[in-house]
mmCIF file of N, CA and C in Angstrom:
data_model
loop_
_atom_site.group_PDB
_atom_site.id
_atom_site.type_symbol
_atom_site.label_atom_id
_atom_site.label_comp_id
_atom_site.label_asym_id
_atom_site.label_seq_id
_atom_site.Cartn_x
_atom_site.Cartn_y
_atom_site.Cartn_z
ATOM 1 N N GLN R 11 143.401 -14.803 224.334
ATOM 2 C CA GLN R 11 142.301 -14.131 224.984
ATOM 3 C C GLN R 11 141.972 -15.093 226.240
ATOM 4 N N VAL R 12 141.186 -14.068 227.046
ATOM 5 C CA VAL R 12 140.606 -14.875 228.461
ATOM 6 C C VAL R 12 139.502 -15.316 228.075
ATOM 7 N N GLN R 13 139.756 -16.645 228.045
ATOM 8 C CA GLN R 13 138.213 -16.855 228.362
ATOM 9 C C GLN R 13 137.582 -17.807 229.917
ATOM 10 N N LEU R 14 136.844 -17.651 230.655
ATOM 11 C CA LEU R 14 136.242 -17.922 231.442
ATOM 12 C C LEU R 14 134.462 -19.162 231.256
ATOM 13 N N ALA R 15 135.096 -20.282 231.719
ATOM 14 C CA ALA R 15 134.454 -21.289 231.245
ATOM 15 C C ALA R 15 133.752 -22.479 232.318
ATOM 16 N N GLU R 16 132.223 -21.505 232.816
ATOM 17 C CA GLU R 16 131.335 -22.491 233.676
ATOM 18 C C GLU R 16 131.394 -23.403 234.379
ATOM 19 N N SER R 17 130.577 -24.279 234.970
ATOM 20 C CA SER R 17 130.275 -25.443 234.243
ATOM 21 C C SER R 17 129.791 -26.376 236.633
ATOM 22 N N GLY R 18 128.101 -27.189 235.396
ATOM 23 C CA GLY R 18 128.589 -27.570 236.929
ATOM 24 C C GLY R 18 126.650 -27.603 237.593
ATOM 25 N N GLY R 19 126.163 -26.335 236.528
ATOM 26 C CA GLY R 19 124.625 -26.034 236.825
ATOM 27 C C GLY R 19 123.986 -27.338 236.873
ATOM 28 N N GLY R 20 122.633 -27.126 237.048
ATOM 29 C CA GLY R 20 122.132 -28.206 237.161
ATOM 30 C C GLY R 20 120.596 -27.609 237.862
ATOM 31 N N LEU R 21 119.676 -29.079 237.804
ATOM 32 C CA LEU R 21 118.458 -28.254 238.128
ATOM 33 C C LEU R 21 118.757 -30.233 239.281
ATOM 34 N N VAL R 22 117.956 -28.788 240.488
ATOM 35 C CA VAL R 22 118.485 -30.160 241.884
ATOM 36 C C VAL R 22 116.936 -29.565 242.824
ATOM 37 N N GLN R 23 116.667 -30.608 243.524
ATOM 38 C CA GLN R 23 115.626 -30.383 243.990
ATOM 39 C C GLN R 23 116.252 -29.151 245.724
ATOM 40 N N ALA R 24 115.491 -29.113 246.710
ATOM 41 C CA ALA R 24 115.738 -27.958 247.347
ATOM 42 C C ALA R 24 116.496 -29.011 248.798
ATOM 43 N N GLY R 25 116.942 -28.956 249.075
ATOM 44 C CA GLY R 25 118.064 -29.519 249.897
ATOM 45 C C GLY R 25 119.251 -29.762 249.203
ATOM 46 N N GLY R 26 119.486 -30.150 247.669
ATOM 47 C CA GLY R 26 120.142 -31.198 247.317
ATOM 48 C C GLY R 26 121.628 -30.328 247.291
ATOM 49 N N SER R 27 123.127 -30.546 246.300
ATOM 50 C CA SER R 27 124.098 -30.066 246.399
ATOM 51 C C SER R 27 124.264 -30.098 244.979
ATOM 52 N N LEU R 28 125.322 -28.750 244.613
ATOM 53 C CA LEU R 28 126.071 -28.632 243.116
ATOM 54 C C LEU R 28 127.615 -28.474 243.679
ATOM 55 N N ARG R 29 128.073 -28.732 242.632
ATOM 56 C CA ARG R 29 129.536 -27.984 243.102
ATOM 57 C C ARG R 29 129.115 -27.207 240.823
ATOM 58 N N LEU R 30 130.068 -26.242 241.352
ATOM 59 C CA LEU R 30 130.703 -25.795 240.575
ATOM 60 C C LEU R 30 131.960 -25.620 239.975
ATOM 61 N N SER R 31 132.288 -25.443 239.234
ATOM 62 C CA SER R 31 133.490 -25.144 238.655
ATOM 63 C C SER R 31 134.407 -24.069 237.839
ATOM 64 N N CYS R 32 134.877 -23.619 237.360
ATOM 65 C CA CYS R 32 135.293 -22.407 236.271
ATOM 66 C C CYS R 32 136.795 -22.443 236.005
ATOM 67 N N THR R 33 137.292 -22.369 234.936
ATOM 68 C CA THR R 33 138.937 -22.361 234.911
ATOM 69 C C THR R 33 138.697 -21.208 234.327
ATOM 70 N N VAL R 34 140.254 -20.689 234.455
ATOM 71 C CA VAL R 34 140.467 -18.558 233.351
ATOM 72 C C VAL R 34 140.933 -19.853 231.916
ATOM 73 N N SER R 35 140.595 -19.446 231.055
ATOM 74 C CA SER R 35 141.496 -20.420 229.891
ATOM 75 C C SER R 35 143.168 -19.540 230.004
ATOM 76 N N ALA R 36 143.396 -18.615 229.908
ATOM 77 C CA ALA R 36 144.335 -17.862 229.409
ATOM 78 C C ALA R 36 145.800 -17.432 230.544
ATOM 79 N N SER R 37 146.876 -17.969 230.184
ATOM 80 C CA SER R 37 148.235 -17.820 231.744
ATOM 81 C C SER R 37 148.781 -16.209 232.007
ATOM 82 N N ILE R 38 147.824 -17.024 233.294
ATOM 83 C CA ILE R 38 147.554 -15.075 233.897
ATOM 84 C C ILE R 38 148.067 -15.291 235.252
ATOM 85 N N PRO R 39 149.611 -14.632 234.614
ATOM 86 C CA PRO R 39 149.722 -14.348 236.683
ATOM 87 C C PRO R 39 149.558 -13.092 237.133
ATOM 88 N N SER R 40 149.833 -14.016 239.135
ATOM 89 C CA SER R 40 149.696 -13.920 239.550
ATOM 90 C C SER R 40 147.769 -12.748 240.133
ATOM 91 N N ILE R 41 146.484 -14.842 239.590
ATOM 92 C CA ILE R 41 145.252 -13.767 239.837
ATOM 93 C C ILE R 41 145.756 -13.694 241.147
ATOM 94 N N ARG R 42 144.794 -12.288 241.527
ATOM 95 C CA ARG R 42 145.204 -11.914 243.555
ATOM 96 C C ARG R 42 143.177 -12.854 243.785
ATOM 97 N N VAL R 43 142.558 -12.739 243.327
ATOM 98 C CA VAL R 43 140.685 -12.837 244.090
ATOM 99 C C VAL R 43 140.151 -13.838 242.899
ATOM 100 N N MET R 44 139.747 -14.604 243.240
ATOM 101 C CA MET R 44 138.874 -15.355 241.826
ATOM 102 C C MET R 44 137.281 -15.035 242.925
ATOM 103 N N GLY R 45 136.350 -15.183 241.839
ATOM 104 C CA GLY R 45 134.532 -15.090 242.797
ATOM 105 C C GLY R 45 133.903 -15.915 241.868
ATOM 106 N N TRP R 46 132.773 -16.225 242.637
ATOM 107 C CA TRP R 46 131.149 -15.941 242.024
ATOM 108 C C TRP R 46 130.366 -15.644 242.205
ATOM 109 N N TYR R 47 129.714 -14.391 241.000
ATOM 110 C CA TYR R 47 128.394 -13.679 240.723
ATOM 111 C C TYR R 47 127.064 -15.009 240.719
ATOM 112 N N ARG R 48 126.246 -14.271 241.677
ATOM 113 C CA ARG R 48 124.931 -14.993 240.797
ATOM 114 C C ARG R 48 123.864 -13.091 240.160
ATOM 115 N N GLN R 49 123.405 -13.719 239.626
ATOM 116 C CA GLN R 49 122.198 -13.449 238.752
ATOM 117 C C GLN R 49 120.792 -13.881 239.287
ATOM 118 N N ALA R 50 119.781 -13.200 239.865
ATOM 119 C CA ALA R 50 118.940 -14.666 239.490
ATOM 120 C C ALA R 50 117.967 -13.336 238.464
ATOM 121 N N PRO R 51 116.533 -13.780 237.995
ATOM 122 C CA PRO R 51 115.112 -12.852 237.209
ATOM 123 C C PRO R 51 115.207 -11.988 238.100
ATOM 124 N N GLY R 52 115.319 -10.613 237.246
ATOM 125 C CA GLY R 52 114.120 -9.955 237.372
ATOM 126 C C GLY R 52 115.226 -8.594 238.162
ATOM 127 N N LYS R 53 116.725 -10.141 238.958
ATOM 128 C CA LYS R 53 117.307 -8.697 239.742
ATOM 129 C C LYS R 53 118.459 -8.936 239.103
ATOM 130 N N GLU R 54 119.081 -7.991 240.213
ATOM 131 C CA GLU R 54 121.468 -7.304 240.076
ATOM 132 C C GLU R 54 121.643 -8.801 240.525
ATOM 133 N N ARG R 55 122.845 -8.105 239.754
ATOM 134 C CA ARG R 55 123.737 -9.512 239.900
ATOM 135 C C ARG R 55 124.578 -9.395 241.512
ATOM 136 N N GLU R 56 124.817 -9.960 242.312
ATOM 137 C CA GLU R 56 125.373 -10.060 243.669
ATOM 138 C C GLU R 56 126.493 -10.981 243.633
ATOM 139 N N LEU R 57 127.378 -10.888 244.777
ATOM 140 C CA LEU R 57 128.798 -11.117 244.633
ATOM 141 C C LEU R 57 128.206 -12.643 246.144
ATOM 142 N N VAL R 58 128.886 -13.942 245.984
ATOM 143 C CA VAL R 58 128.662 -14.822 246.964
ATOM 144 C C VAL R 58 129.299 -14.893 247.523
ATOM 145 N N ALA R 59 130.356 -15.083 246.260
ATOM 146 C CA ALA R 59 131.751 -16.072 247.066
ATOM 147 C C ALA R 59 133.021 -15.339 246.328
ATOM 148 N N THR R 60 134.436 -15.056 247.520
ATOM 149 C CA THR R 60 135.835 -14.544 246.501
ATOM 150 C C THR R 60 136.340 -15.829 247.239
ATOM 151 N N ILE R 61 138.256 -15.948 247.332
ATOM 152 C CA ILE R 61 138.554 -16.712 247.615
ATOM 153 C C ILE R 61 140.382 -15.897 247.079
ATOM 154 N N THR R 62 140.806 -15.153 248.116
ATOM 155 C CA THR R 62 142.171 -14.640 247.608
ATOM 156 C C THR R 62 143.493 -15.972 247.582
ATOM 157 N N THR R 63 144.720 -15.716 246.476
ATOM 158 C CA THR R 63 145.504 -16.757 246.776
ATOM 159 C C THR R 63 145.795 -17.888 248.371
ATOM 160 N N ASP R 64 146.064 -16.719 249.287
ATOM 161 C CA ASP R 64 146.354 -17.964 249.523
ATOM 162 C C ASP R 64 145.192 -18.443 250.994
ATOM 163 N N GLY R 65 143.382 -17.989 250.009
ATOM 164 C CA GLY R 65 143.110 -19.850 250.921
ATOM 165 C C GLY R 65 141.653 -18.866 251.723
ATOM 166 N N THR R 66 141.203 -17.085 251.951
ATOM 167 C CA THR R 66 141.360 -16.968 252.484
ATOM 168 C C THR R 66 139.644 -16.295 251.807
ATOM 169 N N PRO R 67 138.852 -17.368 252.262
ATOM 170 C CA PRO R 67 136.905 -16.923 251.209
ATOM 171 C C PRO R 67 136.013 -16.018 252.303
ATOM 172 N N LYS R 68 136.080 -14.810 251.606
ATOM 173 C CA LYS R 68 133.880 -14.272 252.134
ATOM 174 C C LYS R 68 133.209 -14.946 251.744
ATOM 175 N N TYR R 69 131.886 -14.764 251.956
ATOM 176 C CA TYR R 69 130.827 -14.987 251.379
ATOM 177 C C TYR R 69 129.493 -13.998 251.831
ATOM 178 N N LEU R 70 128.865 -13.799 250.823
ATOM 179 C CA LEU R 70 127.533 -13.280 251.158
ATOM 180 C C LEU R 70 126.634 -14.140 252.361
ATOM 181 N N ASP R 71 126.323 -13.225 253.686
ATOM 182 C CA ASP R 71 125.491 -13.673 254.383
ATOM 183 C C ASP R 71 124.251 -15.002 253.833
ATOM 184 N N SER R 72 124.012 -14.560 253.048
ATOM 185 C CA SER R 72 123.132 -15.783 252.535
ATOM 186 C C SER R 72 123.310 -17.724 252.232
ATOM 187 N N VAL R 73 124.462 -17.530 252.853
ATOM 188 C CA VAL R 73 124.991 -18.139 251.758
ATOM 189 C C VAL R 73 125.611 -19.116 252.509
ATOM 190 N N LYS R 74 126.577 -18.466 254.051
ATOM 191 C CA LYS R 74 127.286 -19.055 254.816
ATOM 192 C C LYS R 74 126.595 -20.443 255.682
ATOM 193 N N GLY R 75 127.946 -20.768 255.129
ATOM 194 C CA GLY R 75 127.358 -22.433 255.822
ATOM 195 C C GLY R 75 126.724 -23.479 255.628
ATOM 196 N N ARG R 76 126.680 -22.993 253.647
ATOM 197 C CA ARG R 76 126.359 -23.573 253.116
ATOM 198 C C ARG R 76 126.950 -23.808 252.203
ATOM 199 N N PHE R 77 127.625 -22.906 251.686
ATOM 200 C CA PHE R 77 128.749 -22.447 250.407
ATOM 201 C C PHE R 77 130.380 -23.046 250.640
ATOM 202 N N THR R 78 131.117 -23.684 250.238
ATOM 203 C CA THR R 78 132.138 -22.686 249.967
ATOM 204 C C THR R 78 132.590 -23.223 248.834
ATOM 205 N N ILE R 79 133.626 -22.105 248.419
ATOM 206 C CA ILE R 79 134.864 -22.188 247.795
ATOM 207 C C ILE R 79 135.599 -22.538 248.519
ATOM 208 N N THR R 80 136.219 -22.497 246.572
ATOM 209 C CA THR R 80 137.954 -23.367 246.977
ATOM 210 C C THR R 80 138.636 -23.195 246.083
ATOM 211 N N ARG R 81 140.214 -22.974 245.434
ATOM 212 C CA ARG R 81 140.464 -22.340 244.718
ATOM 213 C C ARG R 81 141.399 -23.697 244.011
ATOM 214 N N ASP R 82 142.299 -24.423 243.228
ATOM 215 C CA ASP R 82 143.027 -25.080 241.837
ATOM 216 C C ASP R 82 144.066 -23.414 242.131
ATOM 217 N N VAL R 83 144.904 -22.483 242.770
ATOM 218 C CA VAL R 83 145.188 -21.501 242.248
ATOM 219 C C VAL R 83 146.839 -21.979 240.912
ATOM 220 N N PRO R 84 147.309 -22.840 240.090
ATOM 221 C CA PRO R 84 148.251 -23.649 239.732
ATOM 222 C C PRO R 84 147.538 -23.178 238.569
ATOM 223 N N LYS R 85 146.593 -24.175 238.636
ATOM 224 C CA LYS R 85 145.489 -24.601 237.258
ATOM 225 C C LYS R 85 143.950 -23.071 236.984
ATOM 226 N N ASN R 86 143.822 -22.228 238.095
ATOM 227 C CA ASN R 86 143.134 -21.114 237.854
ATOM 228 C C ASN R 86 142.320 -21.656 237.816
ATOM 229 N N THR R 87 141.745 -22.647 238.652
ATOM 230 C CA THR R 87 140.847 -22.938 238.839
ATOM 231 C C THR R 87 140.123 -22.891 240.211
ATOM 232 N N VAL R 88 138.269 -22.561 240.117
ATOM 233 C CA VAL R 88 137.131 -22.300 241.480
ATOM 234 C C VAL R 88 136.978 -22.958 241.333
ATOM 235 N N TYR R 89 135.426 -23.020 241.995
ATOM 236 C CA TYR R 89 134.937 -24.625 242.543
ATOM 237 C C TYR R 89 134.191 -23.787 243.978
ATOM 238 N N LEU R 90 132.526 -24.328 243.598
ATOM 239 C CA LEU R 90 131.791 -23.390 244.579
ATOM 240 C C LEU R 90 130.847 -25.224 244.568
ATOM 241 N N GLU R 91 131.028 -25.326 245.834
ATOM 242 C CA GLU R 91 130.886 -26.397 246.602
ATOM 243 C C GLU R 91 129.328 -25.939 246.870
ATOM 244 N N MET R 92 128.362 -26.183 246.594
ATOM 245 C CA MET R 92 126.808 -25.512 247.888
ATOM 246 C C MET R 92 126.247 -26.464 248.181
ATOM 247 N N ASN R 93 125.193 -26.782 249.528
ATOM 248 C CA ASN R 93 124.970 -27.497 249.197
ATOM 249 C C ASN R 93 123.854 -26.963 250.902
ATOM 250 N N SER R 94 122.899 -27.673 250.522
ATOM 251 C CA SER R 94 121.597 -27.108 252.014
ATOM 252 C C SER R 94 121.235 -26.255 250.370
ATOM 253 N N LEU R 95 120.612 -26.175 249.516
ATOM 254 C CA LEU R 95 119.937 -25.538 248.710
ATOM 255 C C LEU R 95 119.038 -25.349 248.549
ATOM 256 N N LYS R 96 118.794 -23.224 248.019
ATOM 257 C CA LYS R 96 117.351 -22.970 248.142
ATOM 258 C C LYS R 96 116.640 -22.211 246.500
ATOM 259 N N PRO R 97 115.396 -22.907 246.995
ATOM 260 C CA PRO R 97 114.284 -21.935 246.033
ATOM 261 C C PRO R 97 115.416 -20.609 244.911
ATOM 262 N N GLU R 98 115.367 -20.624 246.934
ATOM 263 C CA GLU R 98 116.296 -18.701 246.369
ATOM 264 C C GLU R 98 117.260 -18.659 246.330
ATOM 265 N N ASP R 99 118.141 -19.518 246.087
ATOM 266 C CA ASP R 99 119.117 -20.307 245.112
ATOM 267 C C ASP R 99 119.360 -19.754 243.885
ATOM 268 N N THR R 100 118.385 -20.129 243.304
ATOM 269 C CA THR R 100 118.378 -20.067 242.153
ATOM 270 C C THR R 100 118.811 -19.091 241.044
ATOM 271 N N ALA R 101 119.734 -19.463 240.012
ATOM 272 C CA ALA R 101 120.285 -17.942 239.385
ATOM 273 C C ALA R 101 121.448 -18.371 238.461
ATOM 274 N N VAL R 102 121.913 -17.823 237.366
ATOM 275 C CA VAL R 102 123.079 -18.354 237.027
ATOM 276 C C VAL R 102 123.693 -17.318 237.076
ATOM 277 N N TYR R 103 125.152 -18.541 237.243
ATOM 278 C CA TYR R 103 126.289 -18.037 238.726
ATOM 279 C C TYR R 103 127.410 -18.691 237.312
ATOM 280 N N TYR R 104 128.319 -17.446 237.612
ATOM 281 C CA TYR R 104 129.093 -15.997 237.040
ATOM 282 C C TYR R 104 130.266 -16.461 237.924
ATOM 283 N N CYS R 105 130.919 -17.117 237.344
ATOM 284 C CA CYS R 105 132.991 -16.600 237.797
ATOM 285 C C CYS R 105 133.586 -15.220 237.426
ATOM 286 N N THR R 106 134.251 -14.895 238.648
ATOM 287 C CA THR R 106 134.387 -14.087 238.260
ATOM 288 C C THR R 106 136.917 -14.371 238.778
ATOM 289 N N PHE R 107 137.033 -12.808 237.939
ATOM 290 C CA PHE R 107 138.633 -12.306 238.417
ATOM 291 C C PHE R 107 139.750 -11.357 238.978
ATOM 292 N N GLY R 108 139.797 -11.064 240.393
ATOM 293 C CA GLY R 108 139.832 -9.372 240.101
ATOM 294 C C GLY R 108 141.720 -9.455 241.273
ATOM 295 N N ALA R 109 140.718 -8.456 242.028
ATOM 296 C CA ALA R 109 141.303 -8.069 242.929
ATOM 297 C C ALA R 109 140.614 -7.270 244.555
ATOM 298 N N TYR R 110 141.273 -6.881 245.322
ATOM 299 C CA TYR R 110 140.153 -6.683 246.687
ATOM 300 C C TYR R 110 141.114 -4.751 246.501
ATOM 301 N N TYR R 111 140.257 -3.318 246.800
ATOM 302 C CA TYR R 111 140.316 -2.569 246.523
ATOM 303 C C TYR R 111 140.273 -2.030 247.783
ATOM 304 N N SER R 112 140.813 -1.406 248.797
ATOM 305 C CA SER R 112 140.439 -0.988 250.291
ATOM 306 C C SER R 112 139.464 -1.238 250.737
ATOM 307 N N GLY R 113 139.249 -2.957 250.456
ATOM 308 C CA GLY R 113 138.375 -4.150 250.758
ATOM 309 C C GLY R 113 136.723 -4.241 249.649
ATOM 310 N N ASN R 114 137.025 -4.410 249.061
ATOM 311 C CA ASN R 114 136.267 -4.257 247.984
ATOM 312 C C ASN R 114 136.512 -4.910 246.920
ATOM 313 N N TYR R 115 136.161 -6.154 246.777
ATOM 314 C CA TYR R 115 136.207 -6.923 245.645
ATOM 315 C C TYR R 115 135.899 -6.446 243.880
ATOM 316 N N SER R 116 136.919 -6.106 243.236
ATOM 317 C CA SER R 116 136.748 -5.375 242.121
ATOM 318 C C SER R 116 137.158 -6.643 240.820
ATOM 319 N N PRO R 117 135.921 -7.238 240.621
ATOM 320 C CA PRO R 117 136.580 -8.049 239.471
ATOM 321 C C PRO R 117 136.486 -7.245 238.177
ATOM 322 N N THR R 118 137.613 -8.152 237.395
ATOM 323 C CA THR R 118 138.282 -7.383 235.726
ATOM 324 C C THR R 118 137.148 -7.217 234.883
ATOM 325 N N GLY R 119 136.550 -7.245 234.165
ATOM 326 C CA GLY R 119 135.688 -6.830 232.833
ATOM 327 C C GLY R 119 135.669 -8.182 232.072
ATOM 328 N N LYS R 120 136.268 -9.031 232.505
ATOM 329 C CA LYS R 120 135.435 -10.510 231.736
ATOM 330 C C LYS R 120 134.729 -11.304 233.114
ATOM 331 N N TRP R 121 133.771 -12.019 231.791
ATOM 332 C CA TRP R 121 132.481 -12.762 232.090
ATOM 333 C C TRP R 121 132.870 -14.423 230.898
ATOM 334 N N GLY R 122 131.761 -14.818 231.524
ATOM 335 C CA GLY R 122 132.334 -15.691 231.219
ATOM 336 C C GLY R 122 130.946 -16.245 230.763
ATOM 337 N N GLN R 123 129.586 -17.104 230.396
ATOM 338 C CA GLN R 123 128.658 -17.529 229.451
ATOM 339 C C GLN R 123 128.179 -17.901 231.108
ATOM 340 N N GLY R 124 128.002 -17.940 232.145
ATOM 341 C CA GLY R 124 127.168 -18.483 233.153
ATOM 342 C C GLY R 124 126.990 -19.663 233.328
ATOM 343 N N THR R 125 126.643 -20.067 234.602
ATOM 344 C CA THR R 125 125.939 -21.528 234.424
ATOM 345 C C THR R 125 124.834 -21.543 235.386
ATOM 346 N N GLN R 126 123.534 -22.139 234.128
ATOM 347 C CA GLN R 126 122.377 -22.557 234.906
ATOM 348 C C GLN R 126 121.930 -23.065 236.677
ATOM 349 N N VAL R 127 121.710 -22.687 237.617
ATOM 350 C CA VAL R 127 121.139 -23.672 238.993
ATOM 351 C C VAL R 127 119.614 -23.438 238.987
ATOM 352 N N THR R 128 118.522 -24.232 239.033
ATOM 353 C CA THR R 128 117.522 -23.877 239.469
ATOM 354 C C THR R 128 117.384 -24.729 240.485
ATOM 355 N N VAL R 129 116.939 -24.158 241.870
ATOM 356 C CA VAL R 129 116.808 -25.480 242.250
ATOM 357 C C VAL R 129 114.910 -25.009 242.686
ATOM 358 N N SER R 130 114.347 -26.877 242.887
ATOM 359 C CA SER R 130 113.455 -26.988 243.151
ATOM 360 C C SER R 130 112.254 -26.827 244.346
ATOM 361 N N SER R 131 111.645 -26.285 244.956
ATOM 362 C CA SER R 131 111.162 -26.658 246.126
ATOM 363 C C SER R 131 110.071 -27.724 246.849
#
């Protein structure tokens, strides 16, 4: 059974930093893309960042220059380094894995429990 386990969330003041990590527990060959979504209260889930097997990242415009996604391919682990955090970054963050189809990221239906990130002003 595939499980995703996110960790690293917490409460931080604006301008602070957090590092999220997520490991896919099952042995899944050839995970092409891993990514992070977030969902704030009352808002739709949004894609924050993705990274391919060769390390090519993509970011949501509002986090460019502040967040960095990296990946340990053999360990099926993805990280999200978040710097210069803002109150609007407050959300539950979820990691995913999937692939790109016609330039669009398509995650599998597997989701973890998420990790709460709260940024105080």
